[in-house]
mmCIF file of C-alpha atoms in Angstrom:
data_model
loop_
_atom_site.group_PDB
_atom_site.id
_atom_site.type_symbol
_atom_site.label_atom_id
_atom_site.label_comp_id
_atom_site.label_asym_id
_atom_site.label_seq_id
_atom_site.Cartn_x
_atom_site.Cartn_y
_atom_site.Cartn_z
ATOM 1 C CA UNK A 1 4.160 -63.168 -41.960
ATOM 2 C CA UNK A 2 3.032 -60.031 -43.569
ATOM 3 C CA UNK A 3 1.116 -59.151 -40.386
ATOM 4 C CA UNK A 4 4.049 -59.503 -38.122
ATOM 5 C CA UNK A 5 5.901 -57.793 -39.987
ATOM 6 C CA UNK A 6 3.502 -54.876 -40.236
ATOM 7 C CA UNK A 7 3.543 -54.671 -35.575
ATOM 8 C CA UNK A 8 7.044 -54.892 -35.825
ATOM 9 C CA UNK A 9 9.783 -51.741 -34.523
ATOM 10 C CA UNK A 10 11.113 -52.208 -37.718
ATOM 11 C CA UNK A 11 8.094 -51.187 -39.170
ATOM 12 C CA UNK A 12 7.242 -48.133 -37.015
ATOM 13 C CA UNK A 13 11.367 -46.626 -37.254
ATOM 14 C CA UNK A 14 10.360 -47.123 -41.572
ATOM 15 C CA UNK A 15 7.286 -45.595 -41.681
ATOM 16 C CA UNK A 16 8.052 -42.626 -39.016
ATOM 17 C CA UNK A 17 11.749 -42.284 -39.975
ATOM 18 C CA UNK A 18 13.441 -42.981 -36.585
ATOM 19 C CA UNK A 19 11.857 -39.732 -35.803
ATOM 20 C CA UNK A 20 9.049 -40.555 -32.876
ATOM 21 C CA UNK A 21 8.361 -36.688 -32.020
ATOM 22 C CA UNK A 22 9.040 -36.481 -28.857
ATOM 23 C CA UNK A 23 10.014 -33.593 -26.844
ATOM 24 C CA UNK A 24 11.407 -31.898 -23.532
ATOM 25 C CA UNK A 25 10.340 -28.420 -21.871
ATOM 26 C CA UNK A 26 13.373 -25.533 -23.057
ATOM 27 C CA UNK A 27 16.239 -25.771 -20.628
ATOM 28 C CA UNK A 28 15.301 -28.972 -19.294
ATOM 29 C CA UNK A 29 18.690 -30.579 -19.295
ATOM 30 C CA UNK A 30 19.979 -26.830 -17.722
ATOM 31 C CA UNK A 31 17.726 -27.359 -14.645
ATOM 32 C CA UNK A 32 18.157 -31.184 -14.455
ATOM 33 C CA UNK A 33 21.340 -30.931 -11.971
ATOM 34 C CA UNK A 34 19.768 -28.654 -10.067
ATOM 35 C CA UNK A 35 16.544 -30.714 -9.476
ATOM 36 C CA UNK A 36 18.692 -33.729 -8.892
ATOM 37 C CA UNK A 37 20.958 -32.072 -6.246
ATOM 38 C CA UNK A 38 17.504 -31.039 -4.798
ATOM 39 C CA UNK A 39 15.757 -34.359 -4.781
ATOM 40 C CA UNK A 40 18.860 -35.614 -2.856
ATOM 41 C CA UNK A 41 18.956 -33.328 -0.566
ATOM 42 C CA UNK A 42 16.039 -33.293 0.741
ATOM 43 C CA UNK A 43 15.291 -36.636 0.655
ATOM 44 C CA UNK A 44 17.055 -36.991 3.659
ATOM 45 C CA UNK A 45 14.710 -34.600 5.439
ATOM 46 C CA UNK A 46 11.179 -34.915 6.878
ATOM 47 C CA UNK A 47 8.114 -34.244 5.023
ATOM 48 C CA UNK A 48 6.680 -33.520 8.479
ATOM 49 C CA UNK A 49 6.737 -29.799 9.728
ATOM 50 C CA UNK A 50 6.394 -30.682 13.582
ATOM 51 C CA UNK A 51 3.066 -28.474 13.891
ATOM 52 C CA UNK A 52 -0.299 -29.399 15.634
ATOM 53 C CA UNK A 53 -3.411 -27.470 16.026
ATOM 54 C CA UNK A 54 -5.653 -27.895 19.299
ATOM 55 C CA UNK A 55 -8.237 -30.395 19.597
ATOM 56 C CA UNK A 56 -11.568 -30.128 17.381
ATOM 57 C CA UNK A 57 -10.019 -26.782 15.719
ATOM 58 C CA UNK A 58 -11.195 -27.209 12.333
ATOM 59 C CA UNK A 59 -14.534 -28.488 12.919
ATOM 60 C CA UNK A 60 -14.857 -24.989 15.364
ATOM 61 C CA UNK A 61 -13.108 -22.736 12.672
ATOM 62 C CA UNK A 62 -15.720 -22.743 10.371
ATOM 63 C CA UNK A 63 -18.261 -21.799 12.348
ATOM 64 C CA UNK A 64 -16.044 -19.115 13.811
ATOM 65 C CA UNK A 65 -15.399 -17.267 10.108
ATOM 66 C CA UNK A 66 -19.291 -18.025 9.142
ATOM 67 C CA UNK A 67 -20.271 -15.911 12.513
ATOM 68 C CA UNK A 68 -17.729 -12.981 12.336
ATOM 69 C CA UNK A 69 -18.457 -12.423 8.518
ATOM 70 C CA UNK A 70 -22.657 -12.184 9.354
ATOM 71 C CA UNK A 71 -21.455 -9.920 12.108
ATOM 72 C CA UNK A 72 -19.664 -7.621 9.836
ATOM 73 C CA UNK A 73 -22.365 -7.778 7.264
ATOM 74 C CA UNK A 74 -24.495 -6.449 9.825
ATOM 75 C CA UNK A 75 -22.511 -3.795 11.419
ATOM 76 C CA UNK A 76 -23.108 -0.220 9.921
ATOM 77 C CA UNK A 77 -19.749 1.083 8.337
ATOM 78 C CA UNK A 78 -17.773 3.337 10.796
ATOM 79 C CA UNK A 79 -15.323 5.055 9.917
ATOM 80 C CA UNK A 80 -12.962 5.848 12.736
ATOM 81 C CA UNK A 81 -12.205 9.714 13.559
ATOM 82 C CA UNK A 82 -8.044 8.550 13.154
ATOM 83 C CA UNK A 83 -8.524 7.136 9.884
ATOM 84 C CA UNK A 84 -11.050 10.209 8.610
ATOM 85 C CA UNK A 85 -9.120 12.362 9.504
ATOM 86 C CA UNK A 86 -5.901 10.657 7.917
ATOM 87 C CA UNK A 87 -8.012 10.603 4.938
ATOM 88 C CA UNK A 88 -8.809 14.528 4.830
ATOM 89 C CA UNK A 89 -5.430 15.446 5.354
ATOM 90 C CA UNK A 90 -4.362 15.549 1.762
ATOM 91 C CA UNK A 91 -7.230 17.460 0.791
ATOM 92 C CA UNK A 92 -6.738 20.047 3.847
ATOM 93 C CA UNK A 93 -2.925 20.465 2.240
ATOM 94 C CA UNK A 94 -4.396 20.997 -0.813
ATOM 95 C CA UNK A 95 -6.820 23.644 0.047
ATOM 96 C CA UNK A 96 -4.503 25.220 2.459
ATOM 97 C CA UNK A 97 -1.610 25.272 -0.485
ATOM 98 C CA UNK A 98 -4.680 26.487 -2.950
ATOM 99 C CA UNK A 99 -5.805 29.555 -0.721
ATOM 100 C CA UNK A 100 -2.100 30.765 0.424
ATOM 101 C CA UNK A 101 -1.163 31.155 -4.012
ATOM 102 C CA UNK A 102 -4.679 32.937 -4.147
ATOM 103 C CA UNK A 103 -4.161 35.588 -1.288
ATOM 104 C CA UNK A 104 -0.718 35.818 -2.048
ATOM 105 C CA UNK A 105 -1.538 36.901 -5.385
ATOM 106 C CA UNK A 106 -4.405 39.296 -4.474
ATOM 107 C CA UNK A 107 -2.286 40.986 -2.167
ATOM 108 C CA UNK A 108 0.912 41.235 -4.584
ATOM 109 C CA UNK A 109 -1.831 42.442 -7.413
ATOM 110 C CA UNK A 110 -2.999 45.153 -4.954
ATOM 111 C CA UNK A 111 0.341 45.826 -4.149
ATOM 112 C CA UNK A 112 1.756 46.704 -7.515
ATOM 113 C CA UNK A 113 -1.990 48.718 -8.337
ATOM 114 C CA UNK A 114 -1.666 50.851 -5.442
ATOM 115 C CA UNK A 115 -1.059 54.323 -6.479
ATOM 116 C CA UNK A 116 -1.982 58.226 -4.965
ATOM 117 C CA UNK A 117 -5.044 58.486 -7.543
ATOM 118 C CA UNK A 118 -6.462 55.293 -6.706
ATOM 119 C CA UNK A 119 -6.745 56.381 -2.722
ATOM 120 C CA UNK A 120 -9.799 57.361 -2.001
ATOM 121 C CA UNK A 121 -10.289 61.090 0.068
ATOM 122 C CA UNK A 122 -11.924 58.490 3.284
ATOM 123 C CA UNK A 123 -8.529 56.764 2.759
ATOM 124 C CA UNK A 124 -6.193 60.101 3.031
ATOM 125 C CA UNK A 125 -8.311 61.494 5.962
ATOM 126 C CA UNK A 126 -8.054 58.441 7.877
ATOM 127 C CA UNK A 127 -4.473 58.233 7.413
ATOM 128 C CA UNK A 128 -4.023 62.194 8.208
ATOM 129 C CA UNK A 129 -6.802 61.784 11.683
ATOM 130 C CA UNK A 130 -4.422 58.209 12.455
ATOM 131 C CA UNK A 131 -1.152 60.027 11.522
ATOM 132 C CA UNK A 132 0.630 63.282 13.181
ATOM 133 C CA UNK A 133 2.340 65.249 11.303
ATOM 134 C CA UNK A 134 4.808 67.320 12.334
ATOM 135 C CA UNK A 135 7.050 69.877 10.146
ATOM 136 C CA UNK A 136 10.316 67.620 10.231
ATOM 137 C CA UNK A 137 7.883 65.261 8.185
ATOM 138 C CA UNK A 138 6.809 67.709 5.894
ATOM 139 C CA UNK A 139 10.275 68.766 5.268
ATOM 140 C CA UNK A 140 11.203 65.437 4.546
ATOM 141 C CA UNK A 141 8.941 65.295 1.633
ATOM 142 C CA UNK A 142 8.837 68.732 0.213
ATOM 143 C CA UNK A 143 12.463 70.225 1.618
ATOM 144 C CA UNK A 144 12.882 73.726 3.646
ATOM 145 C CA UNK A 145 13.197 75.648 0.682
ATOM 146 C CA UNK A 146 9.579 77.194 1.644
ATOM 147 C CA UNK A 147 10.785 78.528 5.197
ATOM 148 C CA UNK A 148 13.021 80.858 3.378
ATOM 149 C CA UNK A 149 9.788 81.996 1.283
ATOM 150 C CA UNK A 150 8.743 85.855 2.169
ATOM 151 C CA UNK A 151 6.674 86.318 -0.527
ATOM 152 C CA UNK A 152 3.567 87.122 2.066
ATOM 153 C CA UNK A 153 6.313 89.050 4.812
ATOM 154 C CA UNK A 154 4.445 91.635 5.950
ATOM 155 C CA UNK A 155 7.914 93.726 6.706
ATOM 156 C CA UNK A 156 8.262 94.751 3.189
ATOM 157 C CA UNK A 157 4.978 96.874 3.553
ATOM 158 C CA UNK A 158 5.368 100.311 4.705
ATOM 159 C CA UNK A 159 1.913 101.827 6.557
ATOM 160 C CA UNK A 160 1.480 104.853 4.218
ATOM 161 C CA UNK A 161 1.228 102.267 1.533
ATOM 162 C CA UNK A 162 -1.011 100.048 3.337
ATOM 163 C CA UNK A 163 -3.432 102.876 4.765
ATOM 164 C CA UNK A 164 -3.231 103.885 1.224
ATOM 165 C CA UNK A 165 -4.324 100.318 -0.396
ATOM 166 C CA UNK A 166 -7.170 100.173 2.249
ATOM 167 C CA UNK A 167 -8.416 103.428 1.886
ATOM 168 C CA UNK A 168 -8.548 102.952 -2.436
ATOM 169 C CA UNK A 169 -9.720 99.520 -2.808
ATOM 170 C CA UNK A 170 -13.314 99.029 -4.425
ATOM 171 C CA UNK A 171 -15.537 97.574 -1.604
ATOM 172 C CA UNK A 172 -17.089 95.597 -4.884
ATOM 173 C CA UNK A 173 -14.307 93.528 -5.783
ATOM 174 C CA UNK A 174 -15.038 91.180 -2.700
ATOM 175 C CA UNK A 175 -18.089 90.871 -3.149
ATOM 176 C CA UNK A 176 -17.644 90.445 -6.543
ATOM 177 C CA UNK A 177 -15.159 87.380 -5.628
ATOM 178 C CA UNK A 178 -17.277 85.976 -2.598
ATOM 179 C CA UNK A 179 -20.120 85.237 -5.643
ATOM 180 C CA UNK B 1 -20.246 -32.956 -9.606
ATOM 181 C CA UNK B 2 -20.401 -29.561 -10.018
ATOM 182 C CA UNK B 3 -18.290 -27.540 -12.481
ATOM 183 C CA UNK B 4 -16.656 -24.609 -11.169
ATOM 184 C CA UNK B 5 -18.186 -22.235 -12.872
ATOM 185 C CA UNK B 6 -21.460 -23.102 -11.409
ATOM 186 C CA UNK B 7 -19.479 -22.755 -8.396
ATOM 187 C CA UNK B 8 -18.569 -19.452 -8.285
ATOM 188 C CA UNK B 9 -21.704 -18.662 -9.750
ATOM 189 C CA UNK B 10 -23.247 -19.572 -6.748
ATOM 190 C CA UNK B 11 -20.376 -17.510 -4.906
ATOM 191 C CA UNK B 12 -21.574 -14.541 -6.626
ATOM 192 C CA UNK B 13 -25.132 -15.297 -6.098
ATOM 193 C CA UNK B 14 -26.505 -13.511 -3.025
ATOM 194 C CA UNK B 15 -29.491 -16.324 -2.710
ATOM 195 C CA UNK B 16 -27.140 -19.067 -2.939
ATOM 196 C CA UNK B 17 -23.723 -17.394 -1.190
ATOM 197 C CA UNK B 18 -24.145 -18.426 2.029
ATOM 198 C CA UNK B 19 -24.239 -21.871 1.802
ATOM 199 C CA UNK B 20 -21.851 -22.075 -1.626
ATOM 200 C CA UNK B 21 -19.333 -20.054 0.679
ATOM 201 C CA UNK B 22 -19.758 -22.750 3.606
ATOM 202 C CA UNK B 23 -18.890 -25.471 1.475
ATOM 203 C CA UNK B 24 -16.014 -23.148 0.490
ATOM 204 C CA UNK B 25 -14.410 -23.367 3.510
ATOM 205 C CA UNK B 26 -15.482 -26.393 4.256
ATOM 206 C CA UNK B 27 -13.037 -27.770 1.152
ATOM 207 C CA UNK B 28 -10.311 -25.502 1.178
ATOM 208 C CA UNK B 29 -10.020 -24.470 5.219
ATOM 209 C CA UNK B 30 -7.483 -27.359 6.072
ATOM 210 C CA UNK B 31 -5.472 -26.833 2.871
ATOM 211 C CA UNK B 32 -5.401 -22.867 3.744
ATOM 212 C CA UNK B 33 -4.405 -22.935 7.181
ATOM 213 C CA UNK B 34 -1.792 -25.238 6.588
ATOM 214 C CA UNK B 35 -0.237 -22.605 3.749
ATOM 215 C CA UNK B 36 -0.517 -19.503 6.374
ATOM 216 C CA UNK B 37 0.799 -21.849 9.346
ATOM 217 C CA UNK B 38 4.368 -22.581 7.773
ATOM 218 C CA UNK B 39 4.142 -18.424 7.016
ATOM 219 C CA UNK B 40 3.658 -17.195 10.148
ATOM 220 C CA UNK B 41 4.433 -20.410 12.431
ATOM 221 C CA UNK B 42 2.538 -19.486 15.429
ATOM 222 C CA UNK B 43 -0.975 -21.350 15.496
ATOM 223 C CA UNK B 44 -3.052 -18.270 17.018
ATOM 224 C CA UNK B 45 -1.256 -15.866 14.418
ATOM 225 C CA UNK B 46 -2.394 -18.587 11.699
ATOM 226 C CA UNK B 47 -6.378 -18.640 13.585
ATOM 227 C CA UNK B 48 -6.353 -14.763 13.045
ATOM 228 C CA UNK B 49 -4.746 -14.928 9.218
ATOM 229 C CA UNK B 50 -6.798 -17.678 8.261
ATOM 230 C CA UNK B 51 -10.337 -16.056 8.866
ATOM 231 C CA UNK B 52 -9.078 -12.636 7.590
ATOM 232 C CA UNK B 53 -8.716 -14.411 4.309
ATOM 233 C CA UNK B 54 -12.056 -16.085 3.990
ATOM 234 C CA UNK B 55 -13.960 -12.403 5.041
ATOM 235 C CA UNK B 56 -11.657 -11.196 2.197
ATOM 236 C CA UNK B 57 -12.198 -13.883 -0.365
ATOM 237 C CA UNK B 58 -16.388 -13.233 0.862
ATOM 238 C CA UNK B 59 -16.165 -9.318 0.639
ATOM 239 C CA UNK B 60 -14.196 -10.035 -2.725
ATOM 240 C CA UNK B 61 -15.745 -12.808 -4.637
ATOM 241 C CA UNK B 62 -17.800 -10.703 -7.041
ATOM 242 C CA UNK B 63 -14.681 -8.844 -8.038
ATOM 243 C CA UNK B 64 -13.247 -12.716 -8.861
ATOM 244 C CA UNK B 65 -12.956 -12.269 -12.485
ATOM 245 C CA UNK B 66 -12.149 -15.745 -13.206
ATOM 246 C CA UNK B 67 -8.607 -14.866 -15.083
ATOM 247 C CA UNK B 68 -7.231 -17.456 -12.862
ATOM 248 C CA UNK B 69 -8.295 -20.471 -10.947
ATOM 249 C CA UNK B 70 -10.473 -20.400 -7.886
ATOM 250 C CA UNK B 71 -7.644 -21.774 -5.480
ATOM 251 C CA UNK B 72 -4.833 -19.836 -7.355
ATOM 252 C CA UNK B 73 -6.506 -16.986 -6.189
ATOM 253 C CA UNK B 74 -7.866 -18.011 -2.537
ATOM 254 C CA UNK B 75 -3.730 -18.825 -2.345
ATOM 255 C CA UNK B 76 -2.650 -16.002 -2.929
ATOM 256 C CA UNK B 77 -5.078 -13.899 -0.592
ATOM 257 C CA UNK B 78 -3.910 -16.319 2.160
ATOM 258 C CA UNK B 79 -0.506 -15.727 1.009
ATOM 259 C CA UNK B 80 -0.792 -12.075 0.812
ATOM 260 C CA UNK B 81 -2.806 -11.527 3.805
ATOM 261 C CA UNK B 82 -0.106 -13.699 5.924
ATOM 262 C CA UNK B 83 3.074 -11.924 4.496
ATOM 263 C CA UNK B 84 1.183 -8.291 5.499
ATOM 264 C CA UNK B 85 0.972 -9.997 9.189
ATOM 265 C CA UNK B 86 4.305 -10.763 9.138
ATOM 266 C CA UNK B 87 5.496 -6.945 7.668
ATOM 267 C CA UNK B 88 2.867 -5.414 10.449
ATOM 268 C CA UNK B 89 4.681 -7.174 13.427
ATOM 269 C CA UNK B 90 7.907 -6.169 12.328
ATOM 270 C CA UNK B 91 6.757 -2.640 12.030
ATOM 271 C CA UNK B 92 4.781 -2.480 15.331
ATOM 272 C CA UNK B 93 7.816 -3.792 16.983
ATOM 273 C CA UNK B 94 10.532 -1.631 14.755
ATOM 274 C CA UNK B 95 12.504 -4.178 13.861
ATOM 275 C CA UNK B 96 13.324 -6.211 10.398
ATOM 276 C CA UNK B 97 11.442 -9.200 9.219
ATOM 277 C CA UNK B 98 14.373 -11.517 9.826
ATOM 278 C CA UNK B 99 14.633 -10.391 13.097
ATOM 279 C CA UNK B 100 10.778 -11.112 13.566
ATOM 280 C CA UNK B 101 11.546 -14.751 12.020
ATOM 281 C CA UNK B 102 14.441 -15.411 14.104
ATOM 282 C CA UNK B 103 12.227 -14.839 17.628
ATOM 283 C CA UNK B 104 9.400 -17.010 15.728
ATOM 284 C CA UNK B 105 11.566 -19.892 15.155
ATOM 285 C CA UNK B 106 13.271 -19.417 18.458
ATOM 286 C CA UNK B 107 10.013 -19.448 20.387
ATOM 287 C CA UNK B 108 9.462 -23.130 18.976
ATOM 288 C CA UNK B 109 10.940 -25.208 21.626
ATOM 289 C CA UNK B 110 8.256 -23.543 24.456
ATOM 290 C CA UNK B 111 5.296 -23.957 21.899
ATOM 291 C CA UNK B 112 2.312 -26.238 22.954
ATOM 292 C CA UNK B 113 1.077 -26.311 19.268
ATOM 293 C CA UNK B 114 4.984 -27.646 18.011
ATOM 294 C CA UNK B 115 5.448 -31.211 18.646
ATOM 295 C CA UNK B 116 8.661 -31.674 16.054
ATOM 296 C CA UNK B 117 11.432 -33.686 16.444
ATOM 297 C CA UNK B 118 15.190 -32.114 16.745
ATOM 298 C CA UNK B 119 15.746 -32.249 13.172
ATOM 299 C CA UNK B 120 12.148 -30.658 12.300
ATOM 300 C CA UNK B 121 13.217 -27.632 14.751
ATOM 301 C CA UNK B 122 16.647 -27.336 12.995
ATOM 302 C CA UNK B 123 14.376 -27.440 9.834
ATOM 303 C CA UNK B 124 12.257 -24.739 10.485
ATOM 304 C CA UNK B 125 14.590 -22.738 11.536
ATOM 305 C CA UNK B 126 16.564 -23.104 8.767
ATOM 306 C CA UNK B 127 13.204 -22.260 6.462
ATOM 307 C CA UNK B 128 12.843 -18.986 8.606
ATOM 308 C CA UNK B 129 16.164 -17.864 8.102
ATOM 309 C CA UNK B 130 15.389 -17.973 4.405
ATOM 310 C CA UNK B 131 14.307 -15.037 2.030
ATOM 311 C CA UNK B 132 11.026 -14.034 1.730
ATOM 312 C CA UNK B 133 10.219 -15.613 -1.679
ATOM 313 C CA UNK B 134 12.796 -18.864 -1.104
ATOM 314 C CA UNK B 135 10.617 -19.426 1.861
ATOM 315 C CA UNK B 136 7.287 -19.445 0.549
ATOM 316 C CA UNK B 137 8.916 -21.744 -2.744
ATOM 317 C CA UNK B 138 10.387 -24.108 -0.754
ATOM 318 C CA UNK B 139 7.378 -24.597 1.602
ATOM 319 C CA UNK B 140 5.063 -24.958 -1.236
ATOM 320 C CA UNK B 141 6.975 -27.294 -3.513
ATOM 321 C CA UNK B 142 8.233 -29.251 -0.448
ATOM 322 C CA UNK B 143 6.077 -29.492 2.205
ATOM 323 C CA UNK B 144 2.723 -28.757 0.074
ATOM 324 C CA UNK B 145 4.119 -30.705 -2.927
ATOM 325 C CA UNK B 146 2.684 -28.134 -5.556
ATOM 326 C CA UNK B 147 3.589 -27.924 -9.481
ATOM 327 C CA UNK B 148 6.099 -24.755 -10.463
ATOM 328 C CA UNK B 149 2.911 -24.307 -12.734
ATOM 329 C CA UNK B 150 0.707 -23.961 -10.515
ATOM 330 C CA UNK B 151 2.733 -22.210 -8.079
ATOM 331 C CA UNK B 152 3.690 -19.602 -10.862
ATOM 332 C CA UNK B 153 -0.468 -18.841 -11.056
ATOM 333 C CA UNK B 154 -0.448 -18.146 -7.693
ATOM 334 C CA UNK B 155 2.868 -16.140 -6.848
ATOM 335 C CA UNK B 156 2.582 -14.468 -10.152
ATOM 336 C CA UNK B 157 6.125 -15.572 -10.979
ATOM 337 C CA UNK B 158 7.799 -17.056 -13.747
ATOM 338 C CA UNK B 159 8.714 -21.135 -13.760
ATOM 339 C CA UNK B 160 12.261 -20.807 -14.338
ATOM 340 C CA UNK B 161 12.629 -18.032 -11.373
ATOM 341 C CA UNK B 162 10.772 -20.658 -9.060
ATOM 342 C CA UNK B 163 13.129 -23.556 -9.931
ATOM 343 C CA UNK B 164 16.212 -21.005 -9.290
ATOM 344 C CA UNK B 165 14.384 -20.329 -5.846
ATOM 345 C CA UNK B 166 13.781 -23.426 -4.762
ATOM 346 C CA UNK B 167 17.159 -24.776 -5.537
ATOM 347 C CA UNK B 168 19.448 -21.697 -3.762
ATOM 348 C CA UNK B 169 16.368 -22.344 -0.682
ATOM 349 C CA UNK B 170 17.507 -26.311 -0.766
ATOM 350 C CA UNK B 171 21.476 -25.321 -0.814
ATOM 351 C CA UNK B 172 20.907 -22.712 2.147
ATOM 352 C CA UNK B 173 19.200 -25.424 3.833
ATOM 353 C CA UNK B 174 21.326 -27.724 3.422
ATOM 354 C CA UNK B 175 24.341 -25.188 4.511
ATOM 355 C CA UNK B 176 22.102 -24.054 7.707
ATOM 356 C CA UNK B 177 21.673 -27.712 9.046
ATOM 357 C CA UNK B 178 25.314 -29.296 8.326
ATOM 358 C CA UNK B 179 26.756 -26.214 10.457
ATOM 359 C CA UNK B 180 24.094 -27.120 13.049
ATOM 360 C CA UNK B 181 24.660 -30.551 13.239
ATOM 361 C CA UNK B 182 28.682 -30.562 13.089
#
């Protein structure tokens, strides 16, 4: 009696408390409908897709992947020209981006050094041998006021005067000068 | 039986690789092809897809670092390698990915290697006009009978997000084939 009682429910609900731990996945009752509706509909549809494969392909496929891999293992990488060169192109921007800020700045560095002591006299005779000048130019730099100069006019000088210069001037004074 | 670790051991192993990576295809070739096939439907498209992904799971193995399991992963080269067909037709032709489905499904009726009833066409057709993601969920859990937990490993997915997926697929379907059949 004691044993009977012991396998009984009755038993098992005492000792565990009604409680018999079981569980269910989170959202299970959530995604129940949905599975149902599911089930039900397709039920109704075949589990078959309709596709075929020719004869003996399996039993050839293998043999087919086993042959092109050993041929690949064997074949020296090539790389083709198309894809090298789509691979150089971003370093060909780079460089090209990399060389236009480096000239630019060299030349806008020289630009803002460039000043009338730093020419050299090569430079200035070049440009004068390259250049003609004409006295419209000059007067564009330095004005006309010089034309009007008469400092060396020659009208001023009378001849007595100049007979008389010539005639008292100390021979030794050039020479004097030339040394 | 062999574990498989000792498996891809022998993967990795260039004394044993050729003959561990036979037996590879050997056990998972049928299983595989059947995947790509209901991806890109045409048989010859599913020849070429097929044996990209075993030179790719052979070129790759030693970078196999065992995070998930062996098939998980050989799944979802397959299934990568087949949705980058699919993407590279649409682009050669300039056209969208539905549009490339649509002419897929519609060349059905002419194909030698399609041997489906009326209902099967009006079934893949209404799988092709599906989303990308619905597609591949509904094919796998369907037709290829897999757990969400095991499909999760392989499409990197979360559970719940599959279950959502396959049940909108199933209510399209069921949409697509009652306005075919009425």
């Amino acid at each position: 009696m004691k044993k009977n009682l012991k396998n009984s429910i009755e038993f098992i609900y005492k000792k565990a408390g009604r409680n018999l731990y079981f569980s269910f996945p989170p959202n299970y009752f959530e995604d129940l409908d949905n599975a149902i509706f599911s089930k039900i509909t397709t039920s109704k549809l075949s589990k078959k897709t309709g596709f075929k494969t020719p004869k003996s392909y399996f039993s050839d496929v293998e043999n087919k992947i086993l042959e092109k891999i050993s041929k690949e293992q064997h074949q020296p990488k090539v790389i083709n020209f198309k894809r090298r060169i789509i691979k150089l192109i971003p370093y060909l921007v780079a460089a090209s981006i990399a060389l236009f800020i480096t000239f630019n700045s060299l030349i806008y560095r020289e630009k803002k050094s460039i000043t009338f002591d730093s020419l050299s006299k090569n430079d200035i005779e070049l440009w004068f041998d390259s250049n003609t000048l004409n006295s419209s130019d000059i007067v564009t730099v330095i004005g006309d006021d010089f034309l009007e100069m008469n400092d060396f006019s020659f009208s001023k000088f009378k001849n007595e005067n100049l007979e008389n210069y010539l005639y008292n001037i100390d021979n030794q004074l050039f020479l004097d000068e030339k040394d | 039986m062999i574990s498989e670790i000792e498996f891809i051991a022998k993967l990795k192993d260039p004394k044993t690789k050729e003959n561990a990576f036979r037996e590879l295809i050997k056990q998972y070739k049928e299983k595989l092809y059947w995947h790509i096939r209901k991806i890109v439907i045409s048989h010859d498209d599913a020849d070429d897809v097929l044996q990209n992904t075993f030179i790719k799971i052979f070129k790759n193995i030693q970078n196999f670092n065992q995070e998930s399991k062996l098939y998980s992963w050989m799944y979802r080269i397959a299934t990568n390698e087949s949705i980058t067909f699919i993407n590279k037709r649409a682009k050669e032709r300039n056209i969208d990915i539905e549009e490339v489905y649509k002419e897929l499904a519609g060349s059905l009726e002419s194909d030698d290697y399609f041997s489906g009833d009326e209902i099967q066409l009006i079934l893949q057709k209404a799988i092709a006009s599906l989303p990308k993601k619905q597609k591949l969920v509904f094919n796998m859990k369907y037709f290829e009978e897999m757990k969400y937990e095991e499909m999760s490993e392989i499409l990197k997915t979360s559970v719940g997000a599959l279950k959502a997926s396959y049940f909108h697929a199933v209510k399209k379907i069921e949409q697509f084939i009652k306005t075919k059949v009425d």
